[in-house]
Short mmCIF file of C-alpha atoms and ligand atoms in Angstrom, two decimals:
data_model
loop_
_atom_site.label_atom_id
_atom_site.label_comp_id
_atom_site.label_asym_id
_atom_site.label_seq_id
_atom_site.Cartn_x
_atom_site.Cartn_y
_atom_site.Cartn_z
CA MET A 1 -7.56 -16.63 28.25
CA THR A 2 -9.28 -14.41 25.70
CA HIS A 3 -10.71 -15.96 22.55
CA SER A 4 -8.06 -14.19 20.48
CA GLU A 5 -5.37 -15.79 22.70
CA GLU A 6 -6.89 -19.23 22.27
CA LEU A 7 -7.24 -18.79 18.49
CA PHE A 8 -3.66 -17.47 18.24
CA ALA A 9 -2.30 -20.43 20.23
CA ARG A 10 -4.14 -22.79 17.88
CA ALA A 11 -3.13 -20.86 14.79
CA GLN A 12 0.52 -21.07 15.73
CA LYS A 13 0.32 -24.82 15.52
CA LEU A 14 -1.33 -24.59 12.09
CA MET A 15 0.36 -21.74 10.22
CA PRO A 16 3.92 -20.30 10.34
CA GLY A 17 3.81 -17.68 13.09
CA GLY A 18 0.01 -18.24 13.33
CA VAL A 19 -0.64 -15.90 10.40
CA ASN A 20 -1.05 -15.77 6.66
CA SER A 21 0.92 -12.48 6.27
CA PRO A 22 3.78 -11.51 8.62
CA VAL A 23 2.76 -8.02 9.75
CA ARG A 24 -0.42 -9.43 11.28
CA ALA A 25 1.60 -11.31 13.94
CA PHE A 26 2.27 -8.25 16.11
CA GLY A 27 5.96 -9.09 15.87
CA SER A 28 7.38 -5.69 16.67
CA VAL A 29 4.69 -4.56 19.11
CA GLY A 30 4.33 -7.82 21.05
CA GLY A 31 1.13 -9.24 22.59
CA THR A 32 -1.63 -11.22 21.00
CA PRO A 33 -2.90 -10.34 17.55
CA ARG A 34 -6.66 -9.66 17.66
CA PHE A 35 -8.58 -12.23 15.64
CA MET A 36 -11.38 -10.37 13.86
CA ALA A 37 -14.94 -11.62 13.55
CA GLY A 38 -16.51 -8.75 11.66
CA ALA A 39 -16.21 -5.13 10.43
CA LYS A 40 -18.73 -2.40 9.67
CA GLY A 41 -18.09 1.22 8.70
CA ALA A 42 -15.08 2.52 10.72
CA TYR A 43 -15.17 -0.36 13.18
CA LEU A 44 -13.64 -3.77 13.62
CA TYR A 45 -15.10 -6.40 15.98
CA ASP A 46 -12.81 -9.09 17.44
CA ALA A 47 -13.46 -12.67 18.44
CA ASP A 48 -14.07 -11.50 22.05
CA GLY A 49 -16.69 -9.01 20.97
CA GLN A 50 -14.44 -5.93 21.45
CA GLU A 51 -15.02 -3.02 19.12
CA TYR A 52 -12.14 -0.99 17.67
CA VAL A 53 -12.00 2.13 15.49
CA ASP A 54 -10.03 0.76 12.53
CA LEU A 55 -6.99 2.74 11.34
CA VAL A 56 -5.72 -0.10 9.11
CA CYS A 57 -8.79 -0.45 6.85
CA SER A 58 -7.62 -3.79 5.54
CA TRP A 59 -4.28 -2.08 4.63
CA GLY A 60 -6.08 0.28 2.29
CA PRO A 61 -8.94 -1.31 0.45
CA ALA A 62 -11.72 -0.17 2.81
CA LEU A 63 -11.80 3.45 1.48
CA LEU A 64 -15.56 3.65 1.75
CA GLY A 65 -15.59 1.94 5.19
CA HIS A 66 -16.12 -1.72 5.86
CA ALA A 67 -19.13 -3.55 4.44
CA HIS A 68 -20.36 -0.51 2.47
CA PRO A 69 -23.98 -1.33 1.52
CA ALA A 70 -23.49 -0.65 -2.23
CA VAL A 71 -20.39 -2.88 -2.37
CA LEU A 72 -22.18 -5.64 -0.46
CA ASP A 73 -25.22 -5.43 -2.79
CA ALA A 74 -22.99 -5.68 -5.86
CA VAL A 75 -21.04 -8.60 -4.34
CA HIS A 76 -24.24 -10.44 -3.34
CA ALA A 77 -25.68 -9.96 -6.85
CA ALA A 78 -22.42 -11.26 -8.39
CA VAL A 79 -22.25 -14.22 -6.07
CA ASP A 80 -25.85 -15.17 -7.15
CA ARG A 81 -24.68 -15.26 -10.76
CA GLY A 82 -21.77 -17.63 -10.00
CA LEU A 83 -18.37 -17.43 -8.34
CA SER A 84 -15.93 -17.85 -11.18
CA PHE A 85 -16.22 -18.65 -14.88
CA GLY A 86 -12.67 -18.86 -16.15
CA ALA A 87 -13.90 -16.73 -19.07
CA SER A 88 -14.32 -13.03 -19.77
CA THR A 89 -17.16 -10.92 -18.28
CA GLU A 90 -18.68 -7.49 -18.94
CA ASP A 91 -17.63 -6.28 -15.45
CA GLU A 92 -13.92 -6.64 -16.38
CA GLY A 93 -14.46 -3.97 -19.06
CA ARG A 94 -16.51 -1.82 -16.63
CA LEU A 95 -13.66 -1.80 -14.12
CA ALA A 96 -11.04 -1.22 -16.81
CA GLN A 97 -13.01 1.81 -18.05
CA LEU A 98 -13.44 3.23 -14.57
CA VAL A 99 -9.66 3.04 -14.14
CA MET A 100 -8.95 4.64 -17.52
CA ASP A 101 -11.46 7.42 -16.96
CA ARG A 102 -9.45 8.38 -13.83
CA VAL A 103 -5.94 7.70 -15.14
CA PRO A 104 -5.93 8.37 -18.88
CA ALA A 105 -2.26 7.19 -19.25
CA VAL A 106 -3.62 3.70 -18.71
CA GLU A 107 -4.38 2.78 -22.25
CA ARG A 108 -4.51 -0.98 -21.57
CA ILE A 109 -4.97 -2.86 -18.34
CA ARG A 110 -4.49 -6.48 -17.16
CA MET A 111 -6.38 -7.60 -14.06
CA VAL A 112 -4.49 -9.93 -11.69
CA SER A 113 -5.25 -11.08 -8.12
CA THR A 114 -2.66 -9.42 -5.92
CA GLY A 115 -0.35 -6.43 -5.89
CA THR A 116 2.59 -8.82 -5.93
CA GLU A 117 1.47 -10.28 -9.23
CA ALA A 118 0.98 -6.78 -10.64
CA THR A 119 4.55 -5.69 -9.84
CA MET A 120 6.06 -9.04 -10.79
CA THR A 121 4.33 -8.83 -14.19
CA ALA A 122 5.32 -5.17 -14.69
CA ILE A 123 9.02 -6.07 -14.15
CA ARG A 124 8.78 -9.01 -16.57
CA LEU A 125 6.98 -6.86 -19.12
CA ALA A 126 9.62 -4.13 -18.78
CA ARG A 127 12.39 -6.61 -19.36
CA GLY A 128 10.51 -8.19 -22.28
CA PHE A 129 9.79 -4.80 -23.83
CA THR A 130 13.28 -3.34 -23.49
CA GLY A 131 15.34 -6.53 -23.86
CA ARG A 132 17.31 -5.40 -20.84
CA GLU A 133 17.88 -7.11 -17.43
CA LEU A 134 18.59 -4.69 -14.59
CA VAL A 135 15.90 -3.00 -12.51
CA ILE A 136 16.36 -0.13 -10.02
CA LYS A 137 14.32 -0.14 -6.82
CA PHE A 138 14.56 2.11 -3.78
CA ALA A 139 15.51 1.04 -0.26
CA GLY A 140 12.45 0.98 1.99
CA CYS A 141 9.96 0.72 -0.87
CA TYR A 142 7.86 -2.47 -0.78
CA HIS A 143 6.42 -3.94 -3.98
CA GLY A 144 5.02 -7.22 -2.66
CA HIS A 145 6.99 -10.44 -2.26
CA VAL A 146 8.48 -10.58 -5.75
CA ASP A 147 11.90 -12.31 -5.53
CA SER A 148 13.80 -9.51 -7.31
CA LEU A 149 12.11 -6.76 -5.26
CA LEU A 150 12.65 -8.01 -1.73
CA ALA A 151 16.08 -6.46 -1.24
CA ALA A 152 15.95 -3.64 1.39
CA ALA A 153 12.19 -3.80 1.17
CA GLY A 154 9.83 -2.06 3.59
CA SER A 155 6.62 -3.30 5.25
CA GLY A 156 7.08 -6.67 7.07
CA LEU A 157 10.80 -6.81 6.19
CA ALA A 158 11.27 -3.43 7.85
CA THR A 159 9.18 -4.59 10.80
CA LEU A 160 11.23 -7.75 11.17
CA ALA A 161 14.52 -5.85 10.39
CA LEU A 162 15.27 -8.23 7.48
CA PRO A 163 17.69 -6.93 4.80
CA GLY A 164 16.04 -9.17 2.23
CA SER A 165 14.68 -12.70 1.93
CA ALA A 166 16.30 -16.09 2.10
CA GLY A 167 15.49 -18.13 -0.98
CA VAL A 168 16.27 -15.43 -3.49
CA THR A 169 19.14 -16.55 -5.66
CA GLU A 170 22.30 -14.52 -6.05
CA ALA A 171 21.60 -14.31 -9.75
CA THR A 172 18.16 -12.75 -9.19
CA ALA A 173 19.37 -10.37 -6.48
CA SER A 174 22.24 -9.20 -8.65
CA GLN A 175 19.78 -7.90 -11.29
CA THR A 176 18.22 -5.42 -8.85
CA LEU A 177 20.04 -2.19 -8.12
CA VAL A 178 18.91 -0.80 -4.77
CA LEU A 179 19.25 2.97 -4.35
CA PRO A 180 18.53 5.43 -1.54
CA TYR A 181 15.06 7.01 -1.91
CA ASN A 182 14.79 10.71 -2.83
CA ASP A 183 18.27 10.72 -4.38
CA LEU A 184 18.08 11.53 -8.11
CA ALA A 185 21.90 11.95 -8.31
CA ALA A 186 22.23 8.25 -7.31
CA VAL A 187 19.86 7.30 -10.08
CA GLU A 188 21.74 9.32 -12.66
CA ALA A 189 25.03 7.77 -11.53
CA VAL A 190 23.69 4.22 -11.80
CA PHE A 191 22.33 4.82 -15.29
CA ALA A 192 25.75 6.21 -16.25
CA ALA A 193 27.44 3.14 -14.86
CA HIS A 194 25.21 0.63 -16.73
CA PRO A 195 24.52 2.18 -20.09
CA GLY A 196 21.84 0.32 -22.08
CA ARG A 197 21.31 -2.34 -19.36
CA ILE A 198 18.56 -0.94 -17.17
CA ALA A 199 15.07 -2.01 -18.10
CA ALA A 200 13.07 -0.10 -15.52
CA VAL A 201 12.91 1.98 -12.40
CA ILE A 202 10.11 0.88 -10.04
CA THR A 203 9.06 3.18 -7.22
CA GLU A 204 6.10 3.50 -4.86
CA ALA A 205 4.18 6.58 -6.09
CA ALA A 206 4.64 7.77 -2.50
CA PRO A 207 6.43 5.30 -0.15
CA ALA A 208 4.16 4.08 2.63
CA ASN A 209 5.97 0.89 3.67
CA MET A 210 8.86 2.43 5.63
CA GLY A 211 6.32 4.59 7.33
CA VAL A 212 5.13 7.33 4.95
CA VAL A 213 7.83 9.28 3.10
CA THR A 214 6.96 12.23 0.92
CA PRO A 215 8.59 12.12 -2.53
CA GLY A 216 10.80 15.23 -2.64
CA GLU A 217 9.77 18.10 -4.95
CA GLY A 218 10.37 16.88 -8.51
CA PHE A 219 11.58 13.38 -7.49
CA ASN A 220 8.99 11.30 -9.43
CA ALA A 221 9.21 13.75 -12.34
CA GLY A 222 12.98 13.41 -12.25
CA LEU A 223 12.65 9.62 -12.48
CA ARG A 224 10.50 10.12 -15.53
CA ARG A 225 13.04 12.37 -17.15
CA ILE A 226 15.99 10.06 -16.42
CA THR A 227 14.25 6.84 -17.54
CA GLU A 228 13.06 8.45 -20.73
CA ALA A 229 16.47 9.78 -21.53
CA ASN A 230 17.99 6.33 -21.07
CA GLY A 231 15.38 4.20 -22.87
CA ALA A 232 14.17 2.58 -19.63
CA LEU A 233 10.59 2.26 -18.37
CA LEU A 234 9.22 3.94 -15.28
CA ILE A 235 6.86 1.76 -13.18
CA LEU A 236 4.79 3.71 -10.74
CA ASP A 237 3.56 1.39 -7.98
CA GLU A 238 0.15 2.67 -6.88
CA VAL A 239 -0.95 -0.58 -5.23
CA LEU A 240 -1.31 1.25 -1.98
CA THR A 241 -1.85 4.89 -3.08
CA GLY A 242 -4.01 4.20 -6.16
CA PHE A 243 -7.62 5.51 -5.80
CA ARG A 244 -6.90 6.11 -2.07
CA THR A 245 -4.80 9.28 -2.05
CA GLY A 246 -7.23 10.83 -4.56
CA TRP A 247 -9.43 10.31 -7.63
CA ALA A 248 -6.42 9.41 -9.76
CA GLY A 249 -4.14 8.08 -7.03
CA TYR A 250 -0.93 9.83 -6.03
CA TRP A 251 -0.08 10.40 -9.71
CA GLY A 252 -3.31 12.44 -9.81
CA LEU A 253 -1.84 14.74 -7.20
CA THR A 254 1.53 15.08 -8.91
CA GLY A 255 2.09 13.70 -12.43
CA ALA A 256 -1.25 14.81 -13.70
CA THR A 257 -0.56 18.45 -12.83
CA GLU A 258 3.15 18.33 -13.70
CA GLY A 259 2.39 16.87 -17.12
CA TRP A 260 4.17 13.49 -17.01
CA ALA A 261 3.03 9.85 -16.74
CA PRO A 262 4.87 6.60 -16.13
CA ASP A 263 4.99 3.81 -18.76
CA LEU A 264 3.33 1.42 -16.36
CA PHE A 265 1.22 1.72 -13.23
CA THR A 266 0.42 -1.05 -10.76
CA PHE A 267 -2.78 -0.97 -8.76
CA GLY A 268 -4.24 -3.09 -5.92
CA LYS A 269 -6.18 -2.71 -2.68
CA VAL A 270 -8.95 -0.11 -3.41
CA ILE A 271 -9.38 -1.33 -6.98
CA GLY A 272 -10.71 -4.61 -5.57
CA GLY A 273 -12.88 -3.06 -2.88
CA GLY A 274 -11.71 -5.73 -0.32
CA LEU A 275 -11.60 -8.67 -2.65
CA PRO A 276 -8.47 -10.03 -4.33
CA THR A 277 -8.02 -7.90 -7.36
CA ALA A 278 -5.03 -5.85 -8.61
CA ALA A 279 -3.87 -4.73 -11.99
CA LEU A 280 -1.11 -3.34 -14.13
CA GLY A 281 -1.75 -0.84 -16.87
CA GLY A 282 -0.14 1.77 -19.02
CA ARG A 283 1.00 2.62 -22.51
CA ALA A 284 -0.65 0.35 -25.15
CA GLU A 285 2.65 -0.05 -26.98
CA VAL A 286 4.17 -1.64 -23.86
CA MET A 287 1.03 -3.46 -22.55
CA ASP A 288 0.48 -5.13 -25.90
CA HIS A 289 3.71 -7.07 -25.39
CA LEU A 290 1.68 -9.23 -22.99
CA ALA A 291 0.34 -12.59 -24.19
CA PRO A 292 -1.78 -13.34 -26.15
CA LEU A 293 -0.68 -10.38 -28.30
CA GLY A 294 2.95 -10.36 -27.40
CA PRO A 295 5.75 -12.61 -26.16
CA VAL A 296 5.62 -11.77 -22.42
CA TYR A 297 3.58 -14.44 -20.73
CA GLN A 298 1.20 -13.76 -17.82
CA ALA A 299 -2.00 -15.60 -16.84
CA GLY A 300 -4.33 -16.30 -13.88
CA THR A 301 -7.08 -18.79 -13.24
CA LEU A 302 -8.93 -16.25 -11.04
CA SER A 303 -7.76 -13.06 -12.85
CA GLY A 304 -10.76 -10.80 -13.34
CA ASN A 305 -12.82 -12.88 -10.96
CA PRO A 306 -16.50 -11.76 -11.38
CA VAL A 307 -17.18 -11.24 -7.68
CA ALA A 308 -13.99 -9.20 -7.24
CA MET A 309 -14.79 -7.21 -10.40
CA ALA A 310 -18.23 -6.35 -8.97
CA ALA A 311 -16.68 -5.19 -5.69
CA GLY A 312 -14.13 -3.04 -7.59
CA VAL A 313 -16.75 -1.52 -9.89
CA ALA A 314 -19.02 -0.63 -6.93
CA THR A 315 -16.10 0.74 -4.92
CA LEU A 316 -14.75 2.99 -7.66
CA THR A 317 -18.28 4.11 -8.59
CA HIS A 318 -18.92 5.20 -4.97
CA ALA A 319 -15.47 6.71 -4.42
CA THR A 320 -16.70 10.17 -5.32
CA ALA A 321 -14.86 13.52 -4.91
CA ASP A 322 -16.81 13.86 -1.58
CA VAL A 323 -15.26 10.61 -0.31
CA TYR A 324 -11.79 11.88 -1.03
CA ALA A 325 -12.61 15.24 0.59
CA THR A 326 -13.84 13.45 3.71
CA VAL A 327 -10.83 11.19 3.98
CA ASP A 328 -8.42 14.12 3.32
CA ALA A 329 -10.10 16.20 6.02
CA ARG A 330 -10.17 13.36 8.60
CA SER A 331 -6.54 12.66 7.90
CA LEU A 332 -5.55 16.23 8.61
CA GLU A 333 -7.74 16.29 11.74
CA LEU A 334 -6.28 13.06 13.12
CA SER A 335 -2.63 13.84 12.37
CA ALA A 336 -3.04 17.23 14.04
CA ALA A 337 -4.59 15.59 17.10
CA LEU A 338 -1.77 12.99 17.18
CA SER A 339 0.88 15.65 16.90
CA SER A 340 -0.54 17.79 19.70
CA ALA A 341 -0.95 14.80 22.03
CA LEU A 342 2.70 13.93 21.46
CA ASP A 343 3.84 17.51 21.84
CA ALA A 344 1.92 17.74 25.15
CA GLU A 345 4.07 14.89 26.47
CA GLY A 346 7.28 16.27 24.96
CA VAL A 347 7.64 13.32 22.56
CA ASP A 348 9.87 14.39 19.66
CA HIS A 349 8.32 13.17 16.36
CA SER A 350 7.51 14.05 12.84
CA ILE A 351 4.23 13.43 10.99
CA GLN A 352 5.14 11.87 7.68
CA ARG A 353 2.55 12.66 5.04
CA ALA A 354 1.72 11.91 1.40
CA GLY A 355 -1.77 13.11 0.43
CA ASN A 356 -4.20 11.56 2.98
CA LEU A 357 -1.69 8.90 4.07
CA PHE A 358 0.36 9.60 7.10
CA SER A 359 2.40 7.89 9.80
CA VAL A 360 4.37 8.99 12.83
CA ALA A 361 8.19 8.75 13.21
CA PHE A 362 9.61 9.25 16.67
CA GLY A 363 12.70 11.27 17.42
CA THR A 364 12.94 12.70 13.93
CA SER A 365 11.67 16.24 14.15
CA GLU A 366 15.00 17.84 13.20
CA ALA A 367 15.57 16.18 9.81
CA GLY A 368 12.24 14.39 9.17
CA VAL A 369 12.32 11.09 7.26
CA HIS A 370 13.22 11.24 3.59
CA ASN A 371 14.74 7.79 3.12
CA TYR A 372 14.98 4.29 4.63
CA ASP A 373 18.14 5.07 6.68
CA GLN A 374 16.38 7.85 8.44
CA ALA A 375 13.19 5.72 8.91
CA GLN A 376 15.33 2.94 10.52
CA ALA A 377 17.21 5.39 12.75
CA GLN A 378 14.03 6.67 14.49
CA GLU A 379 13.19 5.86 18.13
CA ALA A 380 11.01 2.92 17.05
CA HIS A 381 10.81 1.52 20.57
CA ARG A 382 8.27 4.20 21.41
CA TYR A 383 5.66 2.71 19.07
CA ALA A 384 4.83 -0.55 20.93
CA PRO A 385 3.60 1.10 24.17
CA PHE A 386 1.82 3.77 22.10
CA PHE A 387 0.14 1.07 19.99
CA HIS A 388 -0.96 -1.02 23.02
CA SER A 389 -2.37 2.00 24.84
CA MET A 390 -4.47 2.82 21.81
CA LEU A 391 -5.55 -0.77 21.41
CA ASP A 392 -6.67 -0.89 25.03
CA SER A 393 -8.69 2.22 24.38
CA GLY A 394 -10.41 0.61 21.38
CA VAL A 395 -8.35 1.98 18.50
CA TYR A 396 -6.74 -0.52 16.08
CA LEU A 397 -3.49 0.92 14.63
CA PRO A 398 -1.08 -0.75 12.17
CA PRO A 399 1.02 -3.09 14.36
CA SER A 400 4.27 -1.57 13.14
CA VAL A 401 5.71 1.92 13.05
CA PHE A 402 6.78 1.25 9.42
CA GLU A 403 3.17 1.10 8.14
CA ALA A 404 0.84 3.93 7.16
CA TRP A 405 -2.38 4.88 8.99
CA PHE A 406 -5.53 4.41 6.91
CA LEU A 407 -8.80 6.29 7.24
CA SER A 408 -12.09 5.80 5.46
CA ALA A 409 -15.13 7.90 4.52
CA ALA A 410 -17.02 6.07 7.31
CA HIS A 411 -14.73 7.65 10.05
CA ASP A 412 -17.48 9.90 11.48
CA ASP A 413 -17.31 12.26 14.47
CA ALA A 414 -17.93 9.49 16.97
CA ALA A 415 -14.99 7.47 15.63
CA MET A 416 -12.71 10.52 15.55
CA GLU A 417 -13.70 11.39 19.16
CA ARG A 418 -12.83 7.86 20.33
CA ILE A 419 -9.41 8.20 18.72
CA ALA A 420 -8.84 11.72 20.11
CA SER A 421 -9.73 10.65 23.63
CA ALA A 422 -7.31 7.68 23.38
CA LEU A 423 -4.31 9.73 22.24
CA PRO A 424 -3.20 11.44 25.52
CA ALA A 425 -2.64 8.23 27.38
CA ALA A 426 -0.87 6.71 24.36
CA ALA A 427 1.40 9.74 24.08
CA LYS A 428 2.24 9.35 27.78
CA ALA A 429 3.15 5.75 27.19
CA ALA A 430 5.37 6.70 24.25
CA ALA A 431 7.07 9.38 26.38
CA ALA A 432 7.76 6.84 29.13
CA ALA A 433 9.35 4.31 26.77
C1 LIG B 501 3.15 -0.37 -2.67
C2 LIG B 501 2.84 -1.85 -2.63
N1 LIG B 501 3.04 -2.63 -3.73
C3 LIG B 501 2.73 -3.91 -3.77
C4 LIG B 501 2.19 -4.47 -2.70
C5 LIG B 501 1.83 -5.94 -2.75
O1 LIG B 501 0.45 -6.15 -2.76
P1 LIG B 501 -0.24 -7.52 -2.25
O2 LIG B 501 -0.08 -7.57 -0.77
O3 LIG B 501 -1.65 -7.40 -2.69
O4 LIG B 501 0.57 -8.59 -2.92
C6 LIG B 501 1.86 -3.72 -1.54
C7 LIG B 501 1.24 -4.28 -0.32
O5 LIG B 501 1.18 -5.31 0.09
C8 LIG B 501 2.22 -2.36 -1.49
O6 LIG B 501 1.98 -1.58 -0.44
N1 LIG B 502 2.41 -3.01 4.01
C1 LIG B 502 1.66 -4.09 3.53
C2 LIG B 502 0.76 -3.59 2.41
O1 LIG B 502 0.74 -2.49 2.06
C3 LIG B 502 0.86 -4.69 4.60
C4 LIG B 502 -0.01 -5.84 4.12
C5 LIG B 502 0.64 -7.14 4.32
O2 LIG B 502 1.69 -7.43 3.78
O3 LIG B 502 0.01 -8.05 4.96
#
């Protein structure tokens, strides 16, 4: 038995499924999840001492690479000052300012601890601000485990083929209108059918939880136009894309140049540099409806935690234009290598891309993947053998075809060569499936 196998056997007696977040359980790829003992730069080290090039990067936060020295120094210094004060600190303002410098449409920000809290609060705030009840979300988009946003959600629900979650009341579910992604006509039709009742549209800035799906030309801008015309708010969920797909997130690649901004953004992952911090921010007029100024209540014992703030400040400070240029270049290099390895084995596929995020979808070259139906219709069975072949060669991929691949600025030539040399055997395994 490997140490990971022993730990997993023990964990299954202690925690549901042996994990604290479902996608970690290797449910759709099978086999034993690797229990990790450490991480440095582009590499993960498991409990058996095996080294892996990491293409999960903690599901996004590790933009600079694991255990970046500047982030560790900032965290160590913060720890020495105390772990949590339950009171305001100067670093909260520093992190807020760093976000606003990058995303000027964020006029006010509220720090929370998880992306789920950020989207949950954004929805409550949108309802409180507009006095309306209904919310539109898109099939295949994942916004954390908020009751009202679990219908047709991506990520672990896509992996486990769950249409939604037990425990969500009919009343809650009925207030969410789920529409196909990339379909502005459907959005127009639903607004026409429910005049004056829709509080907000929430969308991933670029979906990356049904695999990656590129927002069609003008899709996000169209959502802005339709919501504005109907007195509803637009919530752009940048928990995954924020400060990863570029200096100002995915909005920076699209809205900033097209001249529109949402009412609210949600952030997570990179903003906390690997510690539990997330945020929502946006127009002051809307944000000031939050308590203590306004009637929409939100709070958190550990919100703005000083150690997490220090990690976030150090991460955003070191996430320079060079970092984004490196991650962008590595992403193009890797997706090209992946595509040619699959082509060499005759494996039909499409590379799904949004900025430097990408994923592979099997058997989809003809139409590509533009919505959740297409994502679910792919030849998903090819992913498990592909994944395990890569793992055996020392490359740690997301354990689900419905998740994005993440790179970091620490993925150097040696790491890229390890991945490139693992791809041919993995492509062969995918072809044989
Ligand atoms: C787009 C998006 N929104 C929200 C969340 C929820 O964030 P968290 O897992 O920190 O609750 C995630 C990921 O988990 C995400 O990818
Ligand atoms: N897809 C999720 C985040 O983006 C994966 C993280 C998790 O739920 O554990």
